[in-house]
Amino acid sequence: MTATTVTPKAPRTSKDVKTSDAGGRVRVRKSRLVLYTVLVVITGLMLGPFGWLVITGLKTTPELAASPVHWLPETVQWHNFADAFTAIDFLGYSRNSLIISLIYATLVTLSSAWVGFGFARLTAPGKKILFGVLLGSMMLPQMITLFPTYLIFAKVGMVDTYWPWVLWGLSAAPYLVFLFRQFFAGMPKELEEAAIVDGVGYAGIFWRIFLPQSWPVLSASFVIAFTWTWGDFIAPMLLLSSDKTTLSVAIMTSYVTDGGLPVNNLLAAGSVMYVVPILLIFLVAQRGFVAGMSTTGLK
């Protein structure tokens, strides 16, 4: 048998370590550069429509009809925003939208939390089947249920009132129920057992223990529900009269000429002001919103 000669590896010098570290830092910088570039491109694509809306609101009517397209206004028309504000009862319609959105967002958040708590912590025959039916209802388009509910509201005299949004809020929302159910299912069972030993019922457990600890999901649910209602066009158009309608309906139907043609620069300016409250709410509640969406379902 021949002996195998093993050549010992030369020890790494400080020069080799520095070269390896430098190469690693270069790779990290390149990967970060690629990641930041992708994020900037995606951000630009998402903000592009809103930027074009702002530019449209600063143009004159001839510039909007010009061919080829005028990408930027020759003279910025800041008065378009003032004209859009005064052409309609902007504050009055904003108040209507705010009332409806606050009513629905508050009620649907609390009712969805209560239903999600029941699915997460209580036991009952057929609970899994009922939860599956609830998730399946998320696939139904709004138009399928809107007209039957309109007929019901018309029969009981709730058309041209804000009661439909109260009832919708008390009925919970499947998606929000799912969020709360996933969050409550991940909470320690010892909290519930200790409260039961102390004589606290499930209603007290929900209000005094589970709900105060669910502020991330509460914040996320409130923002989602508020955005749904603030941006809704079909339900207010169908259920409310012109003096009680919301800002979304007023913007889409009021900025028109005598011949019924839309005044696009005023429409764009009004739409920008219409979006601002949603942006402010998200900026204020973004920490809780992101935390609620990222921690849902994690134990």
CSV table of N, CA and C in Angstrom, one decimal, residues 127-247:
chain,number,residue,atom,x,y,z
A,127,LYS,N,-68.5,24.4,13.8
A,127,LYS,CA,-67.8,25.7,13.8
A,127,LYS,C,-66.9,25.8,12.5
A,128,LYS,N,-66.2,24.7,12.2
A,128,LYS,CA,-65.3,24.7,11.0
A,128,LYS,C,-66.1,24.9,9.7
A,129,ILE,N,-67.3,24.3,9.7
A,129,ILE,CA,-68.1,24.4,8.4
A,129,ILE,C,-68.6,25.8,8.3
A,130,LEU,N,-69.0,26.4,9.4
A,130,LEU,CA,-69.5,27.8,9.4
A,130,LEU,C,-68.4,28.8,9.1
A,131,PHE,N,-67.2,28.5,9.6
A,131,PHE,CA,-66.1,29.4,9.2
A,131,PHE,C,-65.8,29.3,7.7
A,132,GLY,N,-65.9,28.1,7.2
A,132,GLY,CA,-65.6,27.9,5.7
A,132,GLY,C,-66.7,28.6,4.9
A,133,VAL,N,-67.9,28.6,5.3
A,133,VAL,CA,-69.0,29.3,4.6
A,133,VAL,C,-68.7,30.8,4.7
A,134,LEU,N,-68.2,31.3,5.9
A,134,LEU,CA,-67.8,32.7,6.0
A,134,LEU,C,-66.7,33.1,5.0
A,135,LEU,N,-65.7,32.3,4.9
A,135,LEU,CA,-64.6,32.6,4.0
A,135,LEU,C,-65.1,32.5,2.6
A,136,GLY,N,-66.0,31.6,2.3
A,136,GLY,CA,-66.5,31.5,0.9
A,136,GLY,C,-67.3,32.7,0.5
A,137,SER,N,-68.0,33.3,1.5
A,137,SER,CA,-68.7,34.5,1.2
A,137,SER,C,-67.9,35.7,0.7
A,138,MET,N,-66.6,35.6,1.0
A,138,MET,CA,-65.7,36.7,0.5
A,138,MET,C,-65.5,36.7,-1.0
A,139,MET,N,-65.9,35.6,-1.6
A,139,MET,CA,-65.8,35.5,-3.1
A,139,MET,C,-67.0,36.1,-3.8
A,140,LEU,N,-68.0,36.4,-3.1
A,140,LEU,CA,-69.2,36.9,-3.7
A,140,LEU,C,-69.0,38.4,-4.1
A,141,PRO,N,-69.3,38.8,-5.3
A,141,PRO,CA,-69.2,40.2,-5.7
A,141,PRO,C,-70.2,41.0,-5.0
A,142,GLN,N,-69.9,42.3,-4.8
A,142,GLN,CA,-70.8,43.2,-4.0
A,142,GLN,C,-72.1,43.3,-4.8
A,143,MET,N,-72.1,43.3,-6.1
A,143,MET,CA,-73.4,43.5,-6.8
A,143,MET,C,-74.4,42.5,-6.6
A,144,ILE,N,-73.9,41.2,-6.2
A,144,ILE,CA,-74.9,40.2,-6.0
A,144,ILE,C,-75.7,40.4,-4.8
A,145,THR,N,-75.2,41.0,-3.8
A,145,THR,CA,-75.9,41.2,-2.5
A,145,THR,C,-76.5,42.6,-2.4
A,146,LEU,N,-76.0,43.5,-3.2
A,146,LEU,CA,-76.4,44.9,-3.1
A,146,LEU,C,-77.9,45.1,-3.4
A,147,PHE,N,-78.3,44.6,-4.5
A,147,PHE,CA,-79.7,44.8,-5.0
A,147,PHE,C,-80.7,44.1,-4.1
A,148,PRO,N,-80.5,42.9,-3.6
A,148,PRO,CA,-81.4,42.3,-2.6
A,148,PRO,C,-81.5,43.1,-1.3
A,149,THR,N,-80.3,43.6,-0.8
A,149,THR,CA,-80.4,44.4,0.4
A,149,THR,C,-81.0,45.8,0.1
A,150,TYR,N,-80.9,46.3,-1.1
A,150,TYR,CA,-81.6,47.5,-1.4
A,150,TYR,C,-83.1,47.3,-1.4
A,151,LEU,N,-83.6,46.2,-1.9
A,151,LEU,CA,-85.0,45.9,-1.8
A,151,LEU,C,-85.5,45.8,-0.4
A,152,ILE,N,-84.7,45.2,0.5
A,152,ILE,CA,-85.0,45.0,1.9
A,152,ILE,C,-85.1,46.4,2.6
A,153,PHE,N,-84.1,47.2,2.3
A,153,PHE,CA,-84.0,48.6,2.9
A,153,PHE,C,-85.2,49.4,2.4
A,154,ALA,N,-85.6,49.2,1.2
A,154,ALA,CA,-86.7,50.0,0.6
A,154,ALA,C,-88.0,49.6,1.3
A,155,LYS,N,-88.1,48.3,1.6
A,155,LYS,CA,-89.4,47.8,2.2
A,155,LYS,C,-89.5,48.3,3.6
A,156,VAL,N,-88.4,48.5,4.3
A,156,VAL,CA,-88.5,48.9,5.7
A,156,VAL,C,-88.3,50.4,5.9
A,157,GLY,N,-88.2,51.1,4.8
A,157,GLY,CA,-88.1,52.6,4.9
A,157,GLY,C,-86.7,53.1,5.3
A,158,MET,N,-85.6,52.4,4.9
A,158,MET,CA,-84.3,52.9,5.3
A,158,MET,C,-83.5,53.5,4.2
A,159,VAL,N,-84.2,53.6,3.0
A,159,VAL,CA,-83.5,54.3,1.9
A,159,VAL,C,-83.4,55.8,2.2
A,160,ASP,N,-82.4,56.4,1.8
A,160,ASP,CA,-82.1,57.9,2.0
A,160,ASP,C,-81.9,58.1,3.5
A,161,THR,N,-81.4,57.1,4.2
A,161,THR,CA,-80.9,57.3,5.6
A,161,THR,C,-79.6,56.6,5.8
A,162,TYR,N,-78.9,56.8,6.9
A,162,TYR,CA,-77.6,56.2,7.2
A,162,TYR,C,-77.8,54.8,7.9
A,163,TRP,N,-79.0,54.3,8.1
A,163,TRP,CA,-79.2,53.1,8.8
A,163,TRP,C,-78.6,51.9,8.1
A,164,PRO,N,-78.6,51.8,6.8
A,164,PRO,CA,-77.9,50.7,6.1
A,164,PRO,C,-76.5,50.5,6.5
A,165,TRP,N,-75.7,51.6,6.7
A,165,TRP,CA,-74.3,51.5,7.1
A,165,TRP,C,-74.2,51.0,8.6
A,166,VAL,N,-75.2,51.4,9.4
A,166,VAL,CA,-75.2,50.9,10.8
A,166,VAL,C,-75.4,49.4,10.8
A,167,LEU,N,-76.4,48.9,10.0
A,167,LEU,CA,-76.7,47.5,10.0
A,167,LEU,C,-75.5,46.7,9.4
A,168,TRP,N,-74.9,47.2,8.3
A,168,TRP,CA,-73.8,46.6,7.7
A,168,TRP,C,-72.6,46.5,8.7
A,169,GLY,N,-72.4,47.6,9.5
A,169,GLY,CA,-71.4,47.6,10.5
A,169,GLY,C,-71.6,46.5,11.6
A,170,LEU,N,-72.9,46.4,12.0
A,170,LEU,CA,-73.2,45.4,13.0
A,170,LEU,C,-73.1,44.0,12.5
A,171,SER,N,-73.1,43.8,11.2
A,171,SER,CA,-73.1,42.4,10.6
A,171,SER,C,-71.7,41.9,10.5
A,172,ALA,N,-70.7,42.6,10.8
A,172,ALA,CA,-69.3,42.2,10.6
A,172,ALA,C,-68.9,42.0,9.2
A,173,ALA,N,-67.6,41.9,8.9
A,173,ALA,CA,-67.1,41.7,7.6
A,173,ALA,C,-66.3,40.4,7.5
A,174,PRO,N,-66.5,39.5,6.6
A,174,PRO,CA,-65.7,38.3,6.5
A,174,PRO,C,-64.2,38.4,6.6
A,175,TYR,N,-63.7,39.3,5.8
A,175,TYR,CA,-62.2,39.5,5.8
A,175,TYR,C,-61.7,39.9,7.2
A,176,LEU,N,-62.4,40.9,7.8
A,176,LEU,CA,-62.0,41.4,9.1
A,176,LEU,C,-62.1,40.3,10.2
A,177,VAL,N,-63.2,39.5,10.1
A,177,VAL,CA,-63.4,38.4,11.0
A,177,VAL,C,-62.2,37.4,10.9
A,178,PHE,N,-61.8,37.1,9.7
A,178,PHE,CA,-60.6,36.3,9.4
A,178,PHE,C,-59.4,36.8,10.1
A,179,LEU,N,-59.1,38.1,10.0
A,179,LEU,CA,-58.0,38.7,10.6
A,179,LEU,C,-58.0,38.6,12.1
A,180,PHE,N,-59.2,38.9,12.7
A,180,PHE,CA,-59.3,38.8,14.2
A,180,PHE,C,-59.2,37.3,14.6
A,181,ARG,N,-59.8,36.4,13.9
A,181,ARG,CA,-59.8,35.0,14.3
A,181,ARG,C,-58.3,34.5,14.3
A,182,GLN,N,-57.6,34.9,13.3
A,182,GLN,CA,-56.2,34.4,13.2
A,182,GLN,C,-55.3,35.0,14.4
A,183,PHE,N,-55.6,36.3,14.7
A,183,PHE,CA,-54.9,36.9,15.8
A,183,PHE,C,-55.2,36.3,17.1
A,184,PHE,N,-56.5,36.2,17.4
A,184,PHE,CA,-56.9,35.7,18.7
A,184,PHE,C,-56.5,34.2,18.9
A,185,ALA,N,-56.5,33.4,17.8
A,185,ALA,CA,-56.1,32.0,17.9
A,185,ALA,C,-54.6,31.9,18.3
A,186,GLY,N,-53.8,32.9,18.1
A,186,GLY,CA,-52.4,32.8,18.5
A,186,GLY,C,-52.1,33.3,19.9
A,187,MET,N,-53.1,33.7,20.6
A,187,MET,CA,-52.9,34.2,22.0
A,187,MET,C,-52.8,33.1,23.0
A,188,PRO,N,-52.0,33.2,24.0
A,188,PRO,CA,-51.9,32.1,25.0
A,188,PRO,C,-53.2,31.7,25.6
A,189,LYS,N,-53.4,30.4,25.7
A,189,LYS,CA,-54.6,29.9,26.3
A,189,LYS,C,-54.6,30.1,27.9
A,190,GLU,N,-53.4,30.3,28.4
A,190,GLU,CA,-53.3,30.5,29.9
A,190,GLU,C,-54.1,31.7,30.3
A,191,LEU,N,-54.1,32.8,29.5
A,191,LEU,CA,-54.8,34.0,29.8
A,191,LEU,C,-56.3,33.7,30.0
A,192,GLU,N,-56.8,32.9,29.1
A,192,GLU,CA,-58.3,32.6,29.1
A,192,GLU,C,-58.6,31.7,30.3
A,193,GLU,N,-57.7,30.7,30.6
A,193,GLU,CA,-58.0,29.8,31.7
A,193,GLU,C,-57.9,30.5,33.0
A,194,ALA,N,-56.9,31.4,33.2
A,194,ALA,CA,-56.8,32.2,34.4
A,194,ALA,C,-58.0,33.1,34.7
A,195,ALA,N,-58.5,33.7,33.6
A,195,ALA,CA,-59.7,34.5,33.7
A,195,ALA,C,-60.9,33.7,34.1
A,196,ILE,N,-61.1,32.5,33.6
A,196,ILE,CA,-62.2,31.6,33.9
A,196,ILE,C,-62.1,31.2,35.4
A,197,VAL,N,-60.9,30.9,35.8
A,197,VAL,CA,-60.7,30.5,37.2
A,197,VAL,C,-61.2,31.7,38.2
A,198,ASP,N,-60.9,32.9,37.7
A,198,ASP,CA,-61.3,34.1,38.5
A,198,ASP,C,-62.7,34.4,38.4
A,199,GLY,N,-63.5,33.6,37.6
A,199,GLY,CA,-64.9,33.9,37.5
A,199,GLY,C,-65.3,34.8,36.4
A,200,VAL,N,-64.5,35.1,35.5
A,200,VAL,CA,-64.8,36.0,34.4
A,200,VAL,C,-65.4,35.3,33.2
A,201,GLY,N,-66.5,35.8,32.7
A,201,GLY,CA,-67.1,35.1,31.6
A,201,GLY,C,-66.4,35.4,30.3
A,202,TYR,N,-66.9,34.8,29.2
A,202,TYR,CA,-66.2,35.0,27.9
A,202,TYR,C,-66.4,36.5,27.4
A,203,ALA,N,-67.5,37.1,27.8
A,203,ALA,CA,-67.7,38.5,27.4
A,203,ALA,C,-66.6,39.4,28.1
A,204,GLY,N,-66.4,39.1,29.4
A,204,GLY,CA,-65.4,39.9,30.1
A,204,GLY,C,-64.0,39.5,29.6
A,205,ILE,N,-63.8,38.3,29.2
A,205,ILE,CA,-62.4,37.9,28.6
A,205,ILE,C,-62.2,38.7,27.4
A,206,PHE,N,-63.2,38.8,26.6
A,206,PHE,CA,-63.1,39.5,25.3
A,206,PHE,C,-62.8,41.0,25.5
A,207,TRP,N,-63.6,41.6,26.3
A,207,TRP,CA,-63.5,43.1,26.5
A,207,TRP,C,-62.3,43.5,27.3
A,208,ARG,N,-62.0,42.7,28.3
A,208,ARG,CA,-61.0,43.1,29.3
A,208,ARG,C,-59.6,42.6,29.0
A,209,ILE,N,-59.5,41.5,28.3
A,209,ILE,CA,-58.2,40.8,28.1
A,209,ILE,C,-57.8,40.8,26.6
A,210,PHE,N,-58.6,40.2,25.7
A,210,PHE,CA,-58.3,40.0,24.4
A,210,PHE,C,-58.3,41.3,23.5
A,211,LEU,N,-59.4,42.1,23.7
A,211,LEU,CA,-59.5,43.3,22.8
A,211,LEU,C,-58.4,44.3,23.1
A,212,PRO,N,-58.1,44.6,24.4
A,212,PRO,CA,-57.0,45.6,24.6
A,212,PRO,C,-55.7,45.2,24.1
A,213,GLN,N,-55.4,43.9,23.9
A,213,GLN,CA,-54.1,43.4,23.4
A,213,GLN,C,-54.1,43.3,21.9
A,214,SER,N,-55.3,43.6,21.2
A,214,SER,CA,-55.3,43.4,19.8
A,214,SER,C,-55.3,44.7,19.0
A,215,TRP,N,-54.7,45.8,19.6
A,215,TRP,CA,-54.7,47.1,19.0
A,215,TRP,C,-54.1,47.1,17.6
A,216,PRO,N,-53.0,46.2,17.3
A,216,PRO,CA,-52.6,46.3,15.9
A,216,PRO,C,-53.6,45.9,14.9
A,217,VAL,N,-54.4,44.8,15.2
A,217,VAL,CA,-55.5,44.4,14.3
A,217,VAL,C,-56.6,45.3,14.3
A,218,LEU,N,-56.9,45.9,15.5
A,218,LEU,CA,-57.9,47.0,15.5
A,218,LEU,C,-57.6,48.1,14.6
A,219,SER,N,-56.4,48.6,14.7
A,219,SER,CA,-56.0,49.7,13.8
A,219,SER,C,-56.0,49.3,12.3
A,220,ALA,N,-55.5,48.2,12.0
A,220,ALA,CA,-55.6,47.7,10.6
A,220,ALA,C,-57.0,47.6,10.1
A,221,SER,N,-57.9,47.0,10.9
A,221,SER,CA,-59.3,46.8,10.5
A,221,SER,C,-60.0,48.1,10.4
A,222,PHE,N,-59.7,49.0,11.3
A,222,PHE,CA,-60.4,50.3,11.2
A,222,PHE,C,-60.0,51.1,9.9
A,223,VAL,N,-58.7,51.1,9.6
A,223,VAL,CA,-58.2,51.7,8.4
A,223,VAL,C,-58.8,51.1,7.1
A,224,ILE,N,-58.9,49.8,7.1
A,224,ILE,CA,-59.4,49.0,5.9
A,224,ILE,C,-60.9,49.4,5.8
A,225,ALA,N,-61.7,49.3,6.9
A,225,ALA,CA,-63.1,49.6,6.8
A,225,ALA,C,-63.4,51.0,6.4
A,226,PHE,N,-62.6,51.9,7.0
A,226,PHE,CA,-62.8,53.3,6.7
A,226,PHE,C,-62.5,53.6,5.2
A,227,THR,N,-61.5,53.0,4.7
A,227,THR,CA,-61.2,53.1,3.2
A,227,THR,C,-62.2,52.5,2.3
A,228,TRP,N,-62.8,51.4,2.7
A,228,TRP,CA,-63.9,50.8,2.0
A,228,TRP,C,-65.0,51.8,1.8
A,229,THR,N,-65.5,52.3,2.9
A,229,THR,CA,-66.7,53.2,2.9
A,229,THR,C,-66.4,54.5,2.3
A,230,TRP,N,-65.2,55.1,2.5
A,230,TRP,CA,-64.9,56.4,2.0
A,230,TRP,C,-64.8,56.3,0.4
A,231,GLY,N,-64.3,55.2,-0.1
A,231,GLY,CA,-64.1,55.0,-1.5
A,231,GLY,C,-65.3,54.4,-2.2
A,232,ASP,N,-66.4,54.0,-1.5
A,232,ASP,CA,-67.5,53.4,-2.1
A,232,ASP,C,-68.3,54.4,-2.9
A,233,PHE,N,-68.7,54.0,-4.1
A,233,PHE,CA,-69.5,54.8,-5.0
A,233,PHE,C,-70.9,54.2,-5.2
A,234,ILE,N,-71.0,52.9,-5.3
A,234,ILE,CA,-72.3,52.3,-5.7
A,234,ILE,C,-73.3,52.4,-4.7
A,235,ALA,N,-73.0,52.0,-3.4
A,235,ALA,CA,-74.0,52.0,-2.4
A,235,ALA,C,-74.6,53.4,-2.1
A,236,PRO,N,-73.8,54.5,-1.9
A,236,PRO,CA,-74.3,55.8,-1.7
A,236,PRO,C,-75.1,56.3,-2.9
A,237,MET,N,-74.7,55.9,-4.1
A,237,MET,CA,-75.4,56.4,-5.3
A,237,MET,C,-76.8,55.7,-5.4
A,238,LEU,N,-76.9,54.5,-4.9
A,238,LEU,CA,-78.1,53.8,-4.9
A,238,LEU,C,-79.1,54.1,-3.8
A,239,LEU,N,-78.5,54.4,-2.6
A,239,LEU,CA,-79.3,54.5,-1.4
A,239,LEU,C,-79.6,55.9,-0.9
A,240,LEU,N,-78.8,56.9,-1.3
A,240,LEU,CA,-78.9,58.3,-0.8
A,240,LEU,C,-79.3,59.3,-1.8
A,241,SER,N,-80.0,60.3,-1.4
A,241,SER,CA,-80.4,61.4,-2.2
A,241,SER,C,-79.2,62.3,-2.4
A,242,SER,N,-79.4,63.3,-3.3
A,242,SER,CA,-78.3,64.2,-3.7
A,242,SER,C,-77.8,65.0,-2.5
A,243,ASP,N,-78.6,65.4,-1.6
A,243,ASP,CA,-78.2,66.2,-0.4
A,243,ASP,C,-77.5,65.4,0.7
A,244,LYS,N,-77.8,64.1,0.7
A,244,LYS,CA,-77.2,63.3,1.8
A,244,LYS,C,-76.1,62.4,1.2
A,245,THR,N,-75.8,62.5,0.0
A,245,THR,CA,-74.8,61.6,-0.7
A,245,THR,C,-73.4,61.9,-0.2
A,246,THR,N,-72.5,61.1,-0.6
A,246,THR,CA,-71.1,61.2,-0.2
A,246,THR,C,-70.2,62.0,-1.2
A,247,LEU,N,-69.0,62.2,-0.8
A,247,LEU,CA,-68.1,63.0,-1.6
A,247,LEU,C,-67.8,62.3,-2.9
